[in-house]
């Protein structure tokens, strides 16, 4: 028997969307949803990345016979294509981070070497702006030429300003550095100030007995010490007038209790002169004559500011108050006292700083040369020893009592009183002068003819 051949049944094609393979099913569903399959073959291509599944789908037309249109679909894990790219990206990122870190490190090092000296230089410049030359100058080195040049400019400017402040009051230089509008213009303002004039008694005779070197040493020591006192008490040294000093308070900067500080400066100047005399006797000559200083102080309104011409000016004070202070210094010779102050200064006084035992004596009512109006003048002295203070205060009280009797036209009583004062204090020249005036004067304003 012939065996009948069994006909093989043709398998019906399975629609991809009905596939048991979950992946094939899912991909075919995605492709059908695109709705592009009636388009020409050229448009049968594309790709899609399934981020959540980590798959890459790519499709395209496949040439075939029989009039069929084939679509070739390829589904592969994403890592197959992107692993090397991811690796390269990671390496690039790491290299970038390393480069940035290195750049930051290099920048920090360079910044340290550049910024550190610049910070020091900035602090030093601020110190110069305040004209504080007591602080040590900025010291630093740098590998950068520009920074070294800045340091050289700073040192040059510091030397120039230090020298400038020796010729011009430091407060004026400070105003110029601050670039105040009127700092370098001719301009004055009215201001109440306290003016101090000082002069060395017998300077000409002393100068003749010294060599030029010795004289310069004495003047250097004297001016250095006196200027330091004035500056310490917020005063401005305006001028050196031969052997004299003109100083003032409350200009250009406002100063509280300027009258008090001016008197305190005068007292300290007289006290320090005793120390200087001992120093000169030991360093120059045992026979070196003791130097004494006369000081006149007045408080009043002046014109204060830049005085002179547009091409040459100075900061100073002018006015009748300046002249009166100068005259009071000369009046010291008449009464043989060290410090004289006007009534205006006396009224403005509070307790002088650093000196607890300052005594004041109302000396006389005088009209100085060149002035018609009279003014009360007061002697100022300071004693450290308590017993000496009590003695001086007693003298001043008895003197004032005799002066009051004289001004009240009680001539006989005032004469008797002043004679008793001289019996107790025979070396008090103002008392002797008052007794002479009682015998010759009518008790009015004493007009002085000497400067």
GROMACS .gro file of C-alpha atoms in nm:
model
  451
    1UNK     CA    1   0.000   0.000   0.000
    2UNK     CA    2   0.112   0.321  -0.097
    3UNK     CA    3   0.153   0.538   0.199
    4UNK     CA    4  -0.032   0.859   0.167
    5UNK     CA    5   0.182   1.153   0.223
    6UNK     CA    6   0.051   1.380   0.490
    7UNK     CA    7   0.014   1.731   0.373
    8UNK     CA    8   0.180   1.979   0.601
    9UNK     CA    9  -0.053   2.242   0.714
   10UNK     CA   10   0.067   2.592   0.654
   11UNK     CA   11   0.097   2.789   0.970
   12UNK     CA   12  -0.109   3.098   0.970
   13UNK     CA   13   0.092   3.409   1.036
   14UNK     CA   14   0.057   3.540   1.387
   15UNK     CA   15  -0.012   3.904   1.425
   16UNK     CA   16   0.262   4.070   1.617
   17UNK     CA   17   0.013   4.245   1.840
   18UNK     CA   18  -0.120   3.905   1.942
   19UNK     CA   19   0.221   3.754   2.008
   20UNK     CA   20   0.280   3.564   2.324
   21UNK     CA   21   0.611   3.745   2.353
   22UNK     CA   22   0.550   4.039   2.572
   23UNK     CA   23   0.830   4.238   2.418
   24UNK     CA   24   0.709   4.177   2.059
   25UNK     CA   25   0.357   4.258   2.161
   26UNK     CA   26   0.453   4.580   2.330
   27UNK     CA   27   0.679   4.700   2.048
   28UNK     CA   28   0.419   4.624   1.778
   29UNK     CA   29   0.156   4.812   1.973
   30UNK     CA   30   0.385   5.115   1.987
   31UNK     CA   31   0.454   5.097   1.612
   32UNK     CA   32   0.090   5.068   1.515
   33UNK     CA   33   0.007   5.370   1.724
   34UNK     CA   34   0.238   5.580   1.508
   35UNK     CA   35  -0.008   5.554   1.212
   36UNK     CA   36   0.253   5.595   0.937
   37UNK     CA   37   0.227   5.261   0.757
   38UNK     CA   38   0.031   5.386   0.454
   39UNK     CA   39   0.314   5.622   0.375
   40UNK     CA   40   0.593   5.551   0.121
   41UNK     CA   41   0.878   5.322   0.219
   42UNK     CA   42   1.114   5.615   0.262
   43UNK     CA   43   0.914   5.720   0.563
   44UNK     CA   44   0.915   5.370   0.711
   45UNK     CA   45   1.207   5.436   0.934
   46UNK     CA   46   1.267   5.570   1.277
   47UNK     CA   47   1.380   5.495   1.631
   48UNK     CA   48   1.258   5.533   1.984
   49UNK     CA   49   1.421   5.500   2.324
   50UNK     CA   50   1.231   5.334   2.605
   51UNK     CA   51   1.394   5.490   2.911
   52UNK     CA   52   1.197   5.290   3.168
   53UNK     CA   53   1.282   4.957   2.999
   54UNK     CA   54   1.633   5.050   2.892
   55UNK     CA   55   1.556   4.947   2.528
   56UNK     CA   56   1.629   5.102   2.194
   57UNK     CA   57   1.381   5.033   1.910
   58UNK     CA   58   1.485   5.095   1.553
   59UNK     CA   59   1.285   5.011   1.240
   60UNK     CA   60   1.308   5.051   0.868
   61UNK     CA   61   1.172   4.909   0.532
   62UNK     CA   62   1.314   4.583   0.395
   63UNK     CA   63   1.317   4.514   0.021
   64UNK     CA   64   1.129   4.191  -0.069
   65UNK     CA   65   0.960   4.015  -0.367
   66UNK     CA   66   0.598   3.928  -0.419
   67UNK     CA   67   0.469   4.275  -0.367
   68UNK     CA   68   0.491   4.247   0.007
   69UNK     CA   69   0.603   4.536   0.223
   70UNK     CA   70   0.829   4.431   0.499
   71UNK     CA   71   0.922   4.623   0.806
   72UNK     CA   72   1.235   4.525   0.985
   73UNK     CA   73   1.220   4.598   1.355
   74UNK     CA   74   1.520   4.570   1.583
   75UNK     CA   75   1.495   4.586   1.959
   76UNK     CA   76   1.819   4.587   2.156
   77UNK     CA   77   1.917   4.688   2.511
   78UNK     CA   78   2.019   5.051   2.538
   79UNK     CA   79   2.349   4.966   2.696
   80UNK     CA   80   2.468   4.800   2.373
   81UNK     CA   81   2.482   5.141   2.202
   82UNK     CA   82   2.534   5.380   2.490
   83UNK     CA   83   2.774   5.196   2.719
   84UNK     CA   84   3.082   5.333   2.550
   85UNK     CA   85   2.922   5.676   2.522
   86UNK     CA   86   2.836   5.673   2.891
   87UNK     CA   87   3.187   5.566   2.977
   88UNK     CA   88   3.333   5.845   2.766
   89UNK     CA   89   3.090   6.093   2.920
   90UNK     CA   90   3.187   5.982   3.270
   91UNK     CA   91   3.556   6.009   3.191
   92UNK     CA   92   3.502   6.353   3.040
   93UNK     CA   93   3.307   6.465   3.346
   94UNK     CA   94   3.575   6.338   3.583
   95UNK     CA   95   3.845   6.509   3.379
   96UNK     CA   96   3.643   6.832   3.380
   97UNK     CA   97   3.599   6.818   3.758
   98UNK     CA   98   3.968   6.748   3.803
   99UNK     CA   99   4.058   7.036   3.572
  100UNK     CA  100   3.824   7.274   3.755
  101UNK     CA  101   3.963   7.167   4.094
  102UNK     CA  102   4.318   7.216   3.967
  103UNK     CA  103   4.225   7.556   3.824
  104UNK     CA  104   4.075   7.660   4.157
  105UNK     CA  105   4.387   7.544   4.339
  106UNK     CA  106   4.615   7.732   4.102
  107UNK     CA  107   4.395   8.041   4.122
  108UNK     CA  108   4.398   8.023   4.502
  109UNK     CA  109   4.776   7.998   4.508
  110UNK     CA  110   4.816   8.284   4.263
  111UNK     CA  111   4.553   8.485   4.450
  112UNK     CA  112   4.736   8.423   4.776
  113UNK     CA  113   5.064   8.550   4.636
  114UNK     CA  114   4.894   8.850   4.476
  115UNK     CA  115   4.620   8.934   4.726
  116UNK     CA  116   4.821   8.897   5.046
  117UNK     CA  117   5.068   9.178   4.969
  118UNK     CA  118   4.784   9.387   4.823
  119UNK     CA  119   4.583   9.348   5.145
  120UNK     CA  120   4.886   9.460   5.346
  121UNK     CA  121   4.935   9.748   5.107
  122UNK     CA  122   4.568   9.848   5.144
  123UNK     CA  123   4.598   9.856   5.522
  124UNK     CA  124   4.914  10.061   5.494
  125UNK     CA  125   4.743  10.306   5.257
  126UNK     CA  126   4.461  10.349   5.510
  127UNK     CA  127   4.721  10.428   5.776
  128UNK     CA  128   4.876  10.689   5.550
  129UNK     CA  129   4.532  10.839   5.488
  130UNK     CA  130   4.503  10.890   5.864
  131UNK     CA  131   4.859  11.029   5.874
  132UNK     CA  132   4.953  10.778   6.140
  133UNK     CA  133   5.327  10.752   6.085
  134UNK     CA  134   5.393  10.586   6.419
  135UNK     CA  135   5.288  10.245   6.287
  136UNK     CA  136   5.563  10.044   6.112
  137UNK     CA  137   5.549  10.057   5.730
  138UNK     CA  138   5.413   9.764   5.532
  139UNK     CA  139   5.679   9.498   5.468
  140UNK     CA  140   5.620   9.231   5.205
  141UNK     CA  141   5.773   9.079   4.894
  142UNK     CA  142   5.609   8.963   4.575
  143UNK     CA  143   5.711   8.771   4.264
  144UNK     CA  144   5.494   9.002   4.055
  145UNK     CA  145   5.663   9.311   3.918
  146UNK     CA  146   5.346   9.521   3.929
  147UNK     CA  147   5.299   9.454   4.301
  148UNK     CA  148   5.661   9.545   4.370
  149UNK     CA  149   5.612   9.871   4.180
  150UNK     CA  150   5.301   9.950   4.386
  151UNK     CA  151   5.505   9.899   4.701
  152UNK     CA  152   5.770  10.142   4.574
  153UNK     CA  153   5.502  10.403   4.496
  154UNK     CA  154   5.357  10.353   4.845
  155UNK     CA  155   5.696  10.405   5.011
  156UNK     CA  156   5.757  10.719   4.806
  157UNK     CA  157   5.417  10.861   4.895
  158UNK     CA  158   5.468  10.781   5.265
  159UNK     CA  159   5.799  10.968   5.271
  160UNK     CA  160   5.646  11.263   5.085
  161UNK     CA  161   5.344  11.291   5.317
  162UNK     CA  162   5.559  11.252   5.628
  163UNK     CA  163   5.783  11.533   5.507
  164UNK     CA  164   5.484  11.743   5.402
  165UNK     CA  165   5.324  11.710   5.745
  166UNK     CA  166   5.642  11.849   5.902
  167UNK     CA  167   5.605  12.176   5.713
  168UNK     CA  168   5.225  12.203   5.728
  169UNK     CA  169   4.998  12.134   6.029
  170UNK     CA  170   4.905  11.768   6.020
  171UNK     CA  171   4.534  11.845   6.046
  172UNK     CA  172   4.562  12.050   5.726
  173UNK     CA  173   4.743  11.769   5.545
  174UNK     CA  174   4.476  11.527   5.662
  175UNK     CA  175   4.206  11.750   5.510
  176UNK     CA  176   4.397  11.759   5.181
  177UNK     CA  177   4.431  11.379   5.178
  178UNK     CA  178   4.057  11.349   5.245
  179UNK     CA  179   4.003  11.571   4.939
  180UNK     CA  180   3.783  11.818   5.122
  181UNK     CA  181   3.652  12.082   4.883
  182UNK     CA  182   3.816  12.386   5.044
  183UNK     CA  183   4.137  12.217   5.161
  184UNK     CA  184   4.355  12.378   4.890
  185UNK     CA  185   4.163  12.703   4.827
  186UNK     CA  186   4.189  13.052   4.972
  187UNK     CA  187   3.909  13.051   5.224
  188UNK     CA  188   3.863  13.162   5.584
  189UNK     CA  189   3.579  13.123   5.834
  190UNK     CA  190   3.496  13.294   6.162
  191UNK     CA  191   3.571  13.074   6.457
  192UNK     CA  192   3.632  13.111   6.828
  193UNK     CA  193   3.975  12.971   6.908
  194UNK     CA  194   4.230  12.980   7.186
  195UNK     CA  195   4.570  13.114   7.081
  196UNK     CA  196   4.900  13.050   7.260
  197UNK     CA  197   5.216  13.254   7.206
  198UNK     CA  198   5.541  13.146   7.370
  199UNK     CA  199   5.884  13.304   7.365
  200UNK     CA  200   6.218  13.219   7.523
  201UNK     CA  201   6.329  13.490   7.766
  202UNK     CA  202   6.680  13.622   7.700
  203UNK     CA  203   6.720  13.417   7.384
  204UNK     CA  204   6.965  13.658   7.219
  205UNK     CA  205   7.203  13.655   7.513
  206UNK     CA  206   7.185  13.277   7.539
  207UNK     CA  207   7.246  13.232   7.166
  208UNK     CA  208   7.561  13.447   7.182
  209UNK     CA  209   7.709  13.216   7.447
  210UNK     CA  210   7.661  12.896   7.243
  211UNK     CA  211   7.821  12.754   6.933
  212UNK     CA  212   7.602  12.703   6.629
  213UNK     CA  213   7.592  12.328   6.690
  214UNK     CA  214   7.493  12.374   7.054
  215UNK     CA  215   7.227  12.629   6.965
  216UNK     CA  216   7.073  12.402   6.702
  217UNK     CA  217   7.067  12.116   6.950
  218UNK     CA  218   6.893  12.331   7.214
  219UNK     CA  219   6.633  12.457   6.967
  220UNK     CA  220   6.570  12.108   6.830
  221UNK     CA  221   6.516  11.966   7.180
  222UNK     CA  222   6.299  12.261   7.279
  223UNK     CA  223   6.075  12.261   6.971
  224UNK     CA  224   6.040  11.881   6.974
  225UNK     CA  225   5.927  11.874   7.337
  226UNK     CA  226   5.692  12.174   7.316
  227UNK     CA  227   5.533  12.065   6.989
  228UNK     CA  228   5.468  11.719   7.130
  229UNK     CA  229   5.282  11.871   7.426
  230UNK     CA  230   5.069  12.092   7.200
  231UNK     CA  231   4.987  11.803   6.968
  232UNK     CA  232   4.906  11.569   7.259
  233UNK     CA  233   4.649  11.821   7.384
  234UNK     CA  234   4.482  11.853   7.041
  235UNK     CA  235   4.648  12.181   6.951
  236UNK     CA  236   4.787  12.292   6.615
  237UNK     CA  237   5.137  12.435   6.591
  238UNK     CA  238   5.087  12.713   6.340
  239UNK     CA  239   5.433  12.870   6.320
  240UNK     CA  240   5.781  12.883   6.469
  241UNK     CA  241   5.865  13.252   6.505
  242UNK     CA  242   6.239  13.255   6.566
  243UNK     CA  243   6.250  13.126   6.922
  244UNK     CA  244   5.874  13.166   6.961
  245UNK     CA  245   5.579  12.935   6.898
  246UNK     CA  246   5.231  13.020   6.775
  247UNK     CA  247   4.976  12.750   6.850
  248UNK     CA  248   4.598  12.744   6.847
  249UNK     CA  249   4.309  12.519   6.946
  250UNK     CA  250   3.969  12.459   6.782
  251UNK     CA  251   4.096  12.506   6.427
  252UNK     CA  252   4.107  12.348   6.174
  253UNK     CA  253   3.943  12.066   6.376
  254UNK     CA  254   3.687  12.141   6.647
  255UNK     CA  255   3.824  12.081   6.998
  256UNK     CA  256   3.618  12.048   7.314
  257UNK     CA  257   3.741  12.258   7.610
  258UNK     CA  258   4.000  12.424   7.389
  259UNK     CA  259   4.075  12.697   7.644
  260UNK     CA  260   4.138  12.437   7.913
  261UNK     CA  261   4.367  12.235   7.689
  262UNK     CA  262   4.565  12.543   7.588
  263UNK     CA  263   4.628  12.636   7.953
  264UNK     CA  264   4.717  12.277   8.036
  265UNK     CA  265   4.969  12.283   7.749
  266UNK     CA  266   5.126  12.604   7.886
  267UNK     CA  267   5.158  12.452   8.234
  268UNK     CA  268   5.316  12.135   8.096
  269UNK     CA  269   5.555  12.337   7.881
  270UNK     CA  270   5.678  12.526   8.185
  271UNK     CA  271   5.713  12.204   8.384
  272UNK     CA  272   5.904  12.022   8.109
  273UNK     CA  273   6.142  12.314   8.068
  274UNK     CA  274   6.285  12.233   8.412
  275UNK     CA  275   6.373  11.885   8.287
  276UNK     CA  276   6.525  12.024   7.968
  277UNK     CA  277   6.745  12.268   8.163
  278UNK     CA  278   6.889  11.980   8.367
  279UNK     CA  279   6.945  11.782   8.048
  280UNK     CA  280   7.131  12.067   7.876
  281UNK     CA  281   7.353  12.125   8.178
  282UNK     CA  282   7.463  11.762   8.166
  283UNK     CA  283   7.503  11.735   7.787
  284UNK     CA  284   7.619  12.083   7.680
  285UNK     CA  285   7.782  12.254   7.978
  286UNK     CA  286   7.744  12.265   8.357
  287UNK     CA  287   7.732  12.645   8.324
  288UNK     CA  288   7.452  12.637   8.070
  289UNK     CA  289   7.207  12.915   8.168
  290UNK     CA  290   6.858  12.815   8.273
  291UNK     CA  291   6.604  12.894   8.004
  292UNK     CA  292   6.269  13.044   8.097
  293UNK     CA  293   5.967  13.081   7.872
  294UNK     CA  294   5.692  13.344   7.866
  295UNK     CA  295   5.348  13.234   7.748
  296UNK     CA  296   5.041  13.442   7.663
  297UNK     CA  297   4.698  13.289   7.597
  298UNK     CA  298   4.374  13.447   7.474
  299UNK     CA  299   4.040  13.309   7.359
  300UNK     CA  300   3.847  13.499   7.094
  301UNK     CA  301   3.702  13.509   6.745
  302UNK     CA  302   3.941  13.502   6.450
  303UNK     CA  303   3.945  13.436   6.078
  304UNK     CA  304   4.073  13.082   6.034
  305UNK     CA  305   4.167  12.909   5.710
  306UNK     CA  306   4.397  12.922   5.411
  307UNK     CA  307   4.566  13.262   5.395
  308UNK     CA  308   4.792  13.401   5.123
  309UNK     CA  309   4.779  13.407   4.744
  310UNK     CA  310   4.651  13.154   4.489
  311UNK     CA  311   5.010  13.043   4.427
  312UNK     CA  312   5.138  13.041   4.784
  313UNK     CA  313   4.924  12.995   5.093
  314UNK     CA  314   4.935  12.867   5.447
  315UNK     CA  315   4.681  12.766   5.706
  316UNK     CA  316   4.658  13.010   5.993
  317UNK     CA  317   4.452  13.244   6.210
  318UNK     CA  318   4.431  13.624   6.187
  319UNK     CA  319   4.248  13.886   6.388
  320UNK     CA  320   4.259  14.101   6.698
  321UNK     CA  321   4.249  13.792   6.922
  322UNK     CA  322   4.582  13.677   6.776
  323UNK     CA  323   4.738  14.017   6.844
  324UNK     CA  324   4.612  14.019   7.204
  325UNK     CA  325   4.760  13.674   7.271
  326UNK     CA  326   5.091  13.798   7.136
  327UNK     CA  327   5.073  14.108   7.356
  328UNK     CA  328   4.999  13.901   7.667
  329UNK     CA  329   5.319  13.707   7.611
  330UNK     CA  330   5.503  14.040   7.619
  331UNK     CA  331   5.313  14.153   7.932
  332UNK     CA  332   5.470  13.858   8.114
  333UNK     CA  333   5.791  14.061   8.119
  334UNK     CA  334   5.618  14.351   8.296
  335UNK     CA  335   5.489  14.132   8.581
  336UNK     CA  336   5.775  13.879   8.571
  337UNK     CA  337   5.546  13.578   8.546
  338UNK     CA  338   5.557  13.269   8.325
  339UNK     CA  339   5.197  13.238   8.203
  340UNK     CA  340   4.933  13.505   8.149
  341UNK     CA  341   4.580  13.443   8.023
  342UNK     CA  342   4.300  13.683   7.935
  343UNK     CA  343   3.966  13.705   8.113
  344UNK     CA  344   3.797  13.540   7.811
  345UNK     CA  345   4.020  13.237   7.850
  346UNK     CA  346   3.973  13.231   8.229
  347UNK     CA  347   3.594  13.232   8.196
  348UNK     CA  348   3.608  12.943   7.946
  349UNK     CA  349   3.823  12.724   8.173
  350UNK     CA  350   3.736  12.396   8.336
  351UNK     CA  351   3.985  12.197   8.547
  352UNK     CA  352   4.300  12.153   8.336
  353UNK     CA  353   4.370  11.784   8.265
  354UNK     CA  354   4.664  11.609   8.432
  355UNK     CA  355   4.721  11.897   8.674
  356UNK     CA  356   4.521  11.897   8.996
  357UNK     CA  357   4.700  12.191   9.158
  358UNK     CA  358   4.667  12.474   8.907
  359UNK     CA  359   4.635  12.816   9.066
  360UNK     CA  360   4.503  13.139   8.912
  361UNK     CA  361   4.567  13.496   9.024
  362UNK     CA  362   4.369  13.793   8.898
  363UNK     CA  363   4.666  14.013   8.828
  364UNK     CA  364   4.548  14.344   8.684
  365UNK     CA  365   4.318  14.529   8.446
  366UNK     CA  366   4.533  14.645   8.154
  367UNK     CA  367   4.512  14.784   7.803
  368UNK     CA  368   4.797  14.639   7.598
  369UNK     CA  369   4.982  14.844   7.342
  370UNK     CA  370   4.774  14.904   7.032
  371UNK     CA  371   4.440  14.841   7.205
  372UNK     CA  372   4.211  15.097   7.363
  373UNK     CA  373   3.993  14.847   7.550
  374UNK     CA  374   4.114  14.700   7.873
  375UNK     CA  375   4.106  14.335   7.980
  376UNK     CA  376   4.160  14.146   8.301
  377UNK     CA  377   4.470  13.933   8.301
  378UNK     CA  378   4.534  13.625   8.514
  379UNK     CA  379   4.855  13.455   8.618
  380UNK     CA  380   4.861  13.075   8.598
  381UNK     CA  381   5.091  12.849   8.797
  382UNK     CA  382   5.093  12.483   8.888
  383UNK     CA  383   5.259  12.316   9.184
  384UNK     CA  384   5.291  11.946   9.257
  385UNK     CA  385   5.370  11.980   9.627
  386UNK     CA  386   5.052  12.019   9.837
  387UNK     CA  387   5.216  12.247  10.094
  388UNK     CA  388   5.349  12.472   9.819
  389UNK     CA  389   5.003  12.483   9.662
  390UNK     CA  390   4.849  12.603   9.986
  391UNK     CA  391   5.114  12.874  10.017
  392UNK     CA  392   5.058  12.995   9.660
  393UNK     CA  393   4.681  12.998   9.704
  394UNK     CA  394   4.717  13.202  10.021
  395UNK     CA  395   4.940  13.454   9.838
  396UNK     CA  396   4.692  13.483   9.549
  397UNK     CA  397   4.399  13.538   9.788
  398UNK     CA  398   4.582  13.810   9.982
  399UNK     CA  399   4.697  13.977   9.660
  400UNK     CA  400   4.340  13.979   9.523
  401UNK     CA  401   4.214  14.134   9.843
  402UNK     CA  402   4.468  14.415   9.815
  403UNK     CA  403   4.384  14.466   9.445
  404UNK     CA  404   4.013  14.485   9.526
  405UNK     CA  405   4.076  14.755   9.790
  406UNK     CA  406   4.282  14.952   9.541
  407UNK     CA  407   4.017  14.932   9.268
  408UNK     CA  408   3.759  15.040   9.525
  409UNK     CA  409   3.957  15.361   9.589
  410UNK     CA  410   4.058  15.249   9.941
  411UNK     CA  411   4.413  15.365   9.888
  412UNK     CA  412   4.542  15.361  10.246
  413UNK     CA  413   4.386  15.028  10.332
  414UNK     CA  414   4.512  14.872  10.010
  415UNK     CA  415   4.864  15.006  10.077
  416UNK     CA  416   4.872  14.862  10.428
  417UNK     CA  417   4.736  14.530  10.303
  418UNK     CA  418   4.985  14.493  10.018
  419UNK     CA  419   5.275  14.582  10.248
  420UNK     CA  420   5.172  14.295  10.474
  421UNK     CA  421   5.163  14.067  10.172
  422UNK     CA  422   5.520  14.168  10.085
  423UNK     CA  423   5.634  14.107  10.439
  424UNK     CA  424   5.517  13.747  10.412
  425UNK     CA  425   5.614  13.697  10.045
  426UNK     CA  426   5.898  13.946   9.981
  427UNK     CA  427   5.993  13.791   9.646
  428UNK     CA  428   5.649  13.833   9.488
  429UNK     CA  429   5.715  14.092   9.218
  430UNK     CA  430   5.346  14.148   9.118
  431UNK     CA  431   5.278  14.256   9.480
  432UNK     CA  432   5.569  14.502   9.466
  433UNK     CA  433   5.436  14.632   9.135
  434UNK     CA  434   5.089  14.672   9.281
  435UNK     CA  435   5.226  14.872   9.576
  436UNK     CA  436   5.407  15.099   9.333
  437UNK     CA  437   5.087  15.148   9.137
  438UNK     CA  438   4.892  15.231   9.453
  439UNK     CA  439   5.136  15.516   9.518
  440UNK     CA  440   5.126  15.645   9.160
  441UNK     CA  441   4.796  15.548   8.998
  442UNK     CA  442   4.428  15.626   9.041
  443UNK     CA  443   4.308  15.268   9.007
  444UNK     CA  444   4.188  15.287   8.647
  445UNK     CA  445   4.298  15.088   8.345
  446UNK     CA  446   4.670  15.037   8.334
  447UNK     CA  447   4.791  15.126   7.986
  448UNK     CA  448   5.103  14.942   7.880
  449UNK     CA  449   5.339  15.098   7.629
  450UNK     CA  450   5.565  14.796   7.577
  451UNK     CA  451   5.494  14.498   7.352
   0.00000   0.00000   0.00000
